[in-house]
PDB file of C-alpha atoms in Angstrom:
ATOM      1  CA  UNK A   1       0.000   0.000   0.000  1.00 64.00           C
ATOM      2  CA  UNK A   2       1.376   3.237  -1.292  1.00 74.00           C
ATOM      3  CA  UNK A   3      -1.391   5.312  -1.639  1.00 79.00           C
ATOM      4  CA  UNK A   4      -3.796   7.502   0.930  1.00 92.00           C
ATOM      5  CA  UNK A   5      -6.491   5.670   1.640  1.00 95.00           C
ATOM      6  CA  UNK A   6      -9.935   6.785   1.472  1.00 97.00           C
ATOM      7  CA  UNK A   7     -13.396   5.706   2.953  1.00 98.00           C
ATOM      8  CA  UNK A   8     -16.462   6.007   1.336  1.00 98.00           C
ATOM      9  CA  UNK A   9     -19.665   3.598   1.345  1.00 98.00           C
ATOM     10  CA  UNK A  10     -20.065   0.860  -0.440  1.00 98.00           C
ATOM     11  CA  UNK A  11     -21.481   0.179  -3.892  1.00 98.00           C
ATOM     12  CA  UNK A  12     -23.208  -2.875  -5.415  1.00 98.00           C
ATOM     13  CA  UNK A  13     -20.302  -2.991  -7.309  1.00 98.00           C
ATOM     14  CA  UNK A  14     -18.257  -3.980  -4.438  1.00 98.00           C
ATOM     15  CA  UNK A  15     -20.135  -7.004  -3.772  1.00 98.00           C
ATOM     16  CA  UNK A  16     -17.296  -9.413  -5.014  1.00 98.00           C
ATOM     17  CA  UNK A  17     -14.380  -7.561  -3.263  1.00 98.00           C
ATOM     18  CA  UNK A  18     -16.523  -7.310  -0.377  1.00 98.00           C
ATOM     19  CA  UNK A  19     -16.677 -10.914   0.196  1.00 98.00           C
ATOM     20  CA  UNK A  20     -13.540 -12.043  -0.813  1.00 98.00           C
ATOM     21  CA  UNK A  21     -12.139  -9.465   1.956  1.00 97.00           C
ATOM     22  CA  UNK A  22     -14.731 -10.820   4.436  1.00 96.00           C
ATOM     23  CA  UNK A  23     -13.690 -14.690   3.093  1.00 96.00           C
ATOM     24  CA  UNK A  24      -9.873 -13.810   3.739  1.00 96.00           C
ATOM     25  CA  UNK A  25     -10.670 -12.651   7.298  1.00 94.00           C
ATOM     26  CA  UNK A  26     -12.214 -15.708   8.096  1.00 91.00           C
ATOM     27  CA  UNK A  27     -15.504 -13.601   8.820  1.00 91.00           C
ATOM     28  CA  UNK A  28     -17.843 -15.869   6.711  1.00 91.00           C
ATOM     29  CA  UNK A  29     -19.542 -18.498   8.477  1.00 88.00           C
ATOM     30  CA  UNK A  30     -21.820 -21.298   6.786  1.00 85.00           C
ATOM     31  CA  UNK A  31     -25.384 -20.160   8.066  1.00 84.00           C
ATOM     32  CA  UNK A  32     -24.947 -16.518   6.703  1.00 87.00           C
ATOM     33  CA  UNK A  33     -24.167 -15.616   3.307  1.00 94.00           C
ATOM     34  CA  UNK A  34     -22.356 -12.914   3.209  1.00 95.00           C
ATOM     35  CA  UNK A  35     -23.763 -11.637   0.138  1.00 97.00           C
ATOM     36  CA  UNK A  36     -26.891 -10.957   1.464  1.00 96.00           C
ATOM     37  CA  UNK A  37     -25.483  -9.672   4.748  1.00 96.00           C
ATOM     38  CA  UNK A  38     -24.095  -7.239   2.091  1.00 98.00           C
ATOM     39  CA  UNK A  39     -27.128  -6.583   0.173  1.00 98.00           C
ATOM     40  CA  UNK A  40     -29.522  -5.948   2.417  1.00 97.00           C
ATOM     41  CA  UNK A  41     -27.078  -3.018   4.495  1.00 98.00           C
ATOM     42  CA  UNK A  42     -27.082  -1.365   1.148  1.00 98.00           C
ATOM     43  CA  UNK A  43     -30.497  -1.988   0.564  1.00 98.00           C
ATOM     44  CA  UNK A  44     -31.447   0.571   3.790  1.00 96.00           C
ATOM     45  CA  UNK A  45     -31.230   3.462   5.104  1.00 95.00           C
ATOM     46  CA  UNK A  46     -30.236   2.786   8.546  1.00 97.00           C
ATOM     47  CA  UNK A  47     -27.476   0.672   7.753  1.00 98.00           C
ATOM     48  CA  UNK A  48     -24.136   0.823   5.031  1.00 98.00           C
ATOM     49  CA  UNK A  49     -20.977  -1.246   4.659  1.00 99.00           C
ATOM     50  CA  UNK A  50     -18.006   1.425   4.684  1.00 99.00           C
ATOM     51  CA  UNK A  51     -15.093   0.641   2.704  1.00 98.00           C
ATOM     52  CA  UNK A  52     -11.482   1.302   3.190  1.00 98.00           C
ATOM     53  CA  UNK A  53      -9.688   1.806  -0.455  1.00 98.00           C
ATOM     54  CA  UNK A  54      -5.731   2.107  -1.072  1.00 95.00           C
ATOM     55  CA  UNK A  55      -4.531   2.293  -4.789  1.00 93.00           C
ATOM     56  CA  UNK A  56      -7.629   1.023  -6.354  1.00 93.00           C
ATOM     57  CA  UNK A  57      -8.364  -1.649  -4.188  1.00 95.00           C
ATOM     58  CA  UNK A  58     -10.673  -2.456  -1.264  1.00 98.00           C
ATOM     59  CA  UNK A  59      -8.594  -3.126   1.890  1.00 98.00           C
ATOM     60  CA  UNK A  60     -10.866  -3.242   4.743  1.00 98.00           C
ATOM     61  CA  UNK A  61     -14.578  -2.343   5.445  1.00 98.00           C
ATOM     62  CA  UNK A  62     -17.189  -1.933   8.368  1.00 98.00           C
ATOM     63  CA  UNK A  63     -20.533  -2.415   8.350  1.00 98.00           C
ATOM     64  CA  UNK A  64     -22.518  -0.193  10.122  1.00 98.00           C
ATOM     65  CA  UNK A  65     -26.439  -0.125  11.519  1.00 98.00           C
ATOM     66  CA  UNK A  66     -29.035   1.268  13.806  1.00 97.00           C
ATOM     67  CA  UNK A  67     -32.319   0.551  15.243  1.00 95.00           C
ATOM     68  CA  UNK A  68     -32.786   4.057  16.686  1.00 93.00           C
ATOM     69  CA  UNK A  69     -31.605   3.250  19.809  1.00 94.00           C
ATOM     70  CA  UNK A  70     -28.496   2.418  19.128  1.00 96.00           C
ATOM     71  CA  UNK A  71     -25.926   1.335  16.863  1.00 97.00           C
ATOM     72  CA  UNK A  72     -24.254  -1.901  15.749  1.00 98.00           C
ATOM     73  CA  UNK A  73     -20.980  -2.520  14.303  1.00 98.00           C
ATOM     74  CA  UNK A  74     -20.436  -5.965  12.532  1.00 96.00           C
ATOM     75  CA  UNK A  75     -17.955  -7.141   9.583  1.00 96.00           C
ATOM     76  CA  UNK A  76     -14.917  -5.255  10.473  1.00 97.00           C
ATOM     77  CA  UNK A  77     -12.455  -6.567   8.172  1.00 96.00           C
ATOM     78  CA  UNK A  78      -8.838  -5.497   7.147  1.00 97.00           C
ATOM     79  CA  UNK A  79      -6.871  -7.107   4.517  1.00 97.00           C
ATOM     80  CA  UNK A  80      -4.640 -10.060   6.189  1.00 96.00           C
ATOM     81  CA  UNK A  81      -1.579  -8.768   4.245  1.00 95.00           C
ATOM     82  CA  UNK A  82      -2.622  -4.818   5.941  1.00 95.00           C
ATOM     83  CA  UNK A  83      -3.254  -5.562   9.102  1.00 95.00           C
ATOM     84  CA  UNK A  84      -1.751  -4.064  12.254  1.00 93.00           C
ATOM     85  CA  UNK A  85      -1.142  -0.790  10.477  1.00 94.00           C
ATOM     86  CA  UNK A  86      -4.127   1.042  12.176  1.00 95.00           C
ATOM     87  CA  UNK A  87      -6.869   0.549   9.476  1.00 97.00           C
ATOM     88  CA  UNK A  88      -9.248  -1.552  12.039  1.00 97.00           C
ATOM     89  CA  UNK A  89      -8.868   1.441  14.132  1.00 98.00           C
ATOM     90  CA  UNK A  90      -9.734   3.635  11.243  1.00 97.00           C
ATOM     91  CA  UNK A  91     -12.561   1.474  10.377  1.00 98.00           C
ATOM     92  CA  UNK A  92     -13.963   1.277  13.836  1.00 98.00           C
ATOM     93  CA  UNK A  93     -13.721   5.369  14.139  1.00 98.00           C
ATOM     94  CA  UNK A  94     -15.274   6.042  10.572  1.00 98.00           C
ATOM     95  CA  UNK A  95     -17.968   3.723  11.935  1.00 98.00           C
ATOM     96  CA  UNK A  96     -18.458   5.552  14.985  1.00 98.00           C
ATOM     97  CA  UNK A  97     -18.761   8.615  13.059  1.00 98.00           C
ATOM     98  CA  UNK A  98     -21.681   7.336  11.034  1.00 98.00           C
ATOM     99  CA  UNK A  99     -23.180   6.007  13.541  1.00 98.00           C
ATOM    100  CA  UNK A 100     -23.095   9.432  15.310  1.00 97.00           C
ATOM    101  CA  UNK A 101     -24.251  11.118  12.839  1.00 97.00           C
ATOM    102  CA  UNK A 102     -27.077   8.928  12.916  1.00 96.00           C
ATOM    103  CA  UNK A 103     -28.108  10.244  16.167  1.00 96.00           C
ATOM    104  CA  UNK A 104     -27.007   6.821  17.820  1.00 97.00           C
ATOM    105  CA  UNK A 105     -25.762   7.869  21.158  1.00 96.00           C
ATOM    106  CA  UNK A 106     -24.011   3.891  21.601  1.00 96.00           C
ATOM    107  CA  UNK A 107     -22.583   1.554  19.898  1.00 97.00           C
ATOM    108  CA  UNK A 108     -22.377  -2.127  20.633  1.00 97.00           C
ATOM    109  CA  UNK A 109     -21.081  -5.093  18.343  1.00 95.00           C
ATOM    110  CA  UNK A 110     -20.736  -8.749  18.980  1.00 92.00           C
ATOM    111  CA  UNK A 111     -17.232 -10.797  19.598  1.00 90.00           C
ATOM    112  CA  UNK A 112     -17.078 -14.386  20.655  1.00 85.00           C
ATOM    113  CA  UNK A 113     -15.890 -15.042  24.006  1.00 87.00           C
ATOM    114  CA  UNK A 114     -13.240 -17.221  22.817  1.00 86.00           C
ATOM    115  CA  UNK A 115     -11.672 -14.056  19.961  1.00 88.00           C
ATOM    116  CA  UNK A 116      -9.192 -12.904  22.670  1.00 92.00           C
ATOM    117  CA  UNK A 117      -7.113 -10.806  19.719  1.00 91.00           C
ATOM    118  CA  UNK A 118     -10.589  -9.316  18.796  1.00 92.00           C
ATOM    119  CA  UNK A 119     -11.761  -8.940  22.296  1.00 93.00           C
ATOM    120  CA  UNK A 120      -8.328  -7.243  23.264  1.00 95.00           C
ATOM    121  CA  UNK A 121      -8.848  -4.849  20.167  1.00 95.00           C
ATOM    122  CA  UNK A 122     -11.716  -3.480  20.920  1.00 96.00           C
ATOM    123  CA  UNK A 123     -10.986  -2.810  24.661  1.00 97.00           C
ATOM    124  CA  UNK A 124      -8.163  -0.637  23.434  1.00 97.00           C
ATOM    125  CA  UNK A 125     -10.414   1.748  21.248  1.00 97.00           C
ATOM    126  CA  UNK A 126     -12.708   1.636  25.206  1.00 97.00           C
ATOM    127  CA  UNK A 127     -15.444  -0.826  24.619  1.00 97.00           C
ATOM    128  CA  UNK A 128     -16.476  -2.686  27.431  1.00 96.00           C
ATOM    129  CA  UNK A 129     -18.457  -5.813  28.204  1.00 93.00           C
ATOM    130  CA  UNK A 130     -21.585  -5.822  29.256  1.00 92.00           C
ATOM    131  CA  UNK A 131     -23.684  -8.051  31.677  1.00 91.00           C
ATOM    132  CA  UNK A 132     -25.779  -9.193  29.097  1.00 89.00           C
ATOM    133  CA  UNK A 133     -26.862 -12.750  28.280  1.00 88.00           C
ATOM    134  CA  UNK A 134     -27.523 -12.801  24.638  1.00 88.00           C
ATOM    135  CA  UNK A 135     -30.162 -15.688  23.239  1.00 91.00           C
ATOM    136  CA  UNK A 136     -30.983 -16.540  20.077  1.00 88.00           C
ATOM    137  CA  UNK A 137     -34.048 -18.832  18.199  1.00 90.00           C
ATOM    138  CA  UNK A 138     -33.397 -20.072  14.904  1.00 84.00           C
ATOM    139  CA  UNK A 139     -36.609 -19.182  12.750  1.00 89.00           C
ATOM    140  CA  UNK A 140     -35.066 -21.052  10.054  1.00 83.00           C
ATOM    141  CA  UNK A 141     -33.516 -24.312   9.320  1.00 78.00           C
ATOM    142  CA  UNK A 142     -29.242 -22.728   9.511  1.00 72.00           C
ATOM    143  CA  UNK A 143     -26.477 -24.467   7.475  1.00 62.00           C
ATOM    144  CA  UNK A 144     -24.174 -26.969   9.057  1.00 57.00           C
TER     145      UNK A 144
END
């Protein structure tokens, strides 16, 4: 990476480089398809996917959304080959910033218990945990 980078949302058009990004990360899991994670944040107004972009080419991205209570952050993603240079930060603060503008007066995202890196990451840009118990139903069959 040369080049400034710049953020800007998302385009249909970035559909492919989307996913391959989130792919790389290992952020894909089999019972969500991460195209249609990706399609329906464009498709609304109260959610985006911001991307990161360095000489031409997609290097990390956030997706942002809100409920009108307050906002989420999922999908934060920086290029394997990128990382540790301060673009998840960037990501995370653009993020903010959207989210803020939104209104949103807190943000909360999801990280698994066992994502100490992740977990660690996010505690140094001052999230916290929270004594919450989160449960979930299936209302559909999910992939193995």
């Amino acid at each position: 990476m040369t080049g400034p980078v710049t953020v800007r949302p998302c385009t249909a058009e970035d559909r492919d480089a989307v996913v391959a990004l989130w792919t790389a990360c290992g952020l894909v899991v089999p019972w969500n398809d991460p195209a249609a994670d990706f399609a329906l944040a464009l498709s609304k107004t109260s959610s985006t996917v911001l991307a990161a972009v360095a000489d031409g080419r997609l290097v990390a991205t956030a997706m942002v959304g809100q409920d009108g209570h307050r906002g989420w952050i999922y999908y934060v993603a920086v290029d394997p080959a990128l990382q540790g240079r301060g673009l998840g930060r960037r990501m995370v603060a653009e993020a903010e910033g959207w989210l803020a503008a939104a209104g949103m007066p807190k943000v909360q995202l999801l990280v698994r218990e066992t994502n100490q890196r992740v977990l660690a990451f996010y505690e140094r840009l001052g999230y916290a945990k929270s004594p919450v118990t989160m449960m979930q139903k299936w209302l559909t069959n999910p992939s193995p």
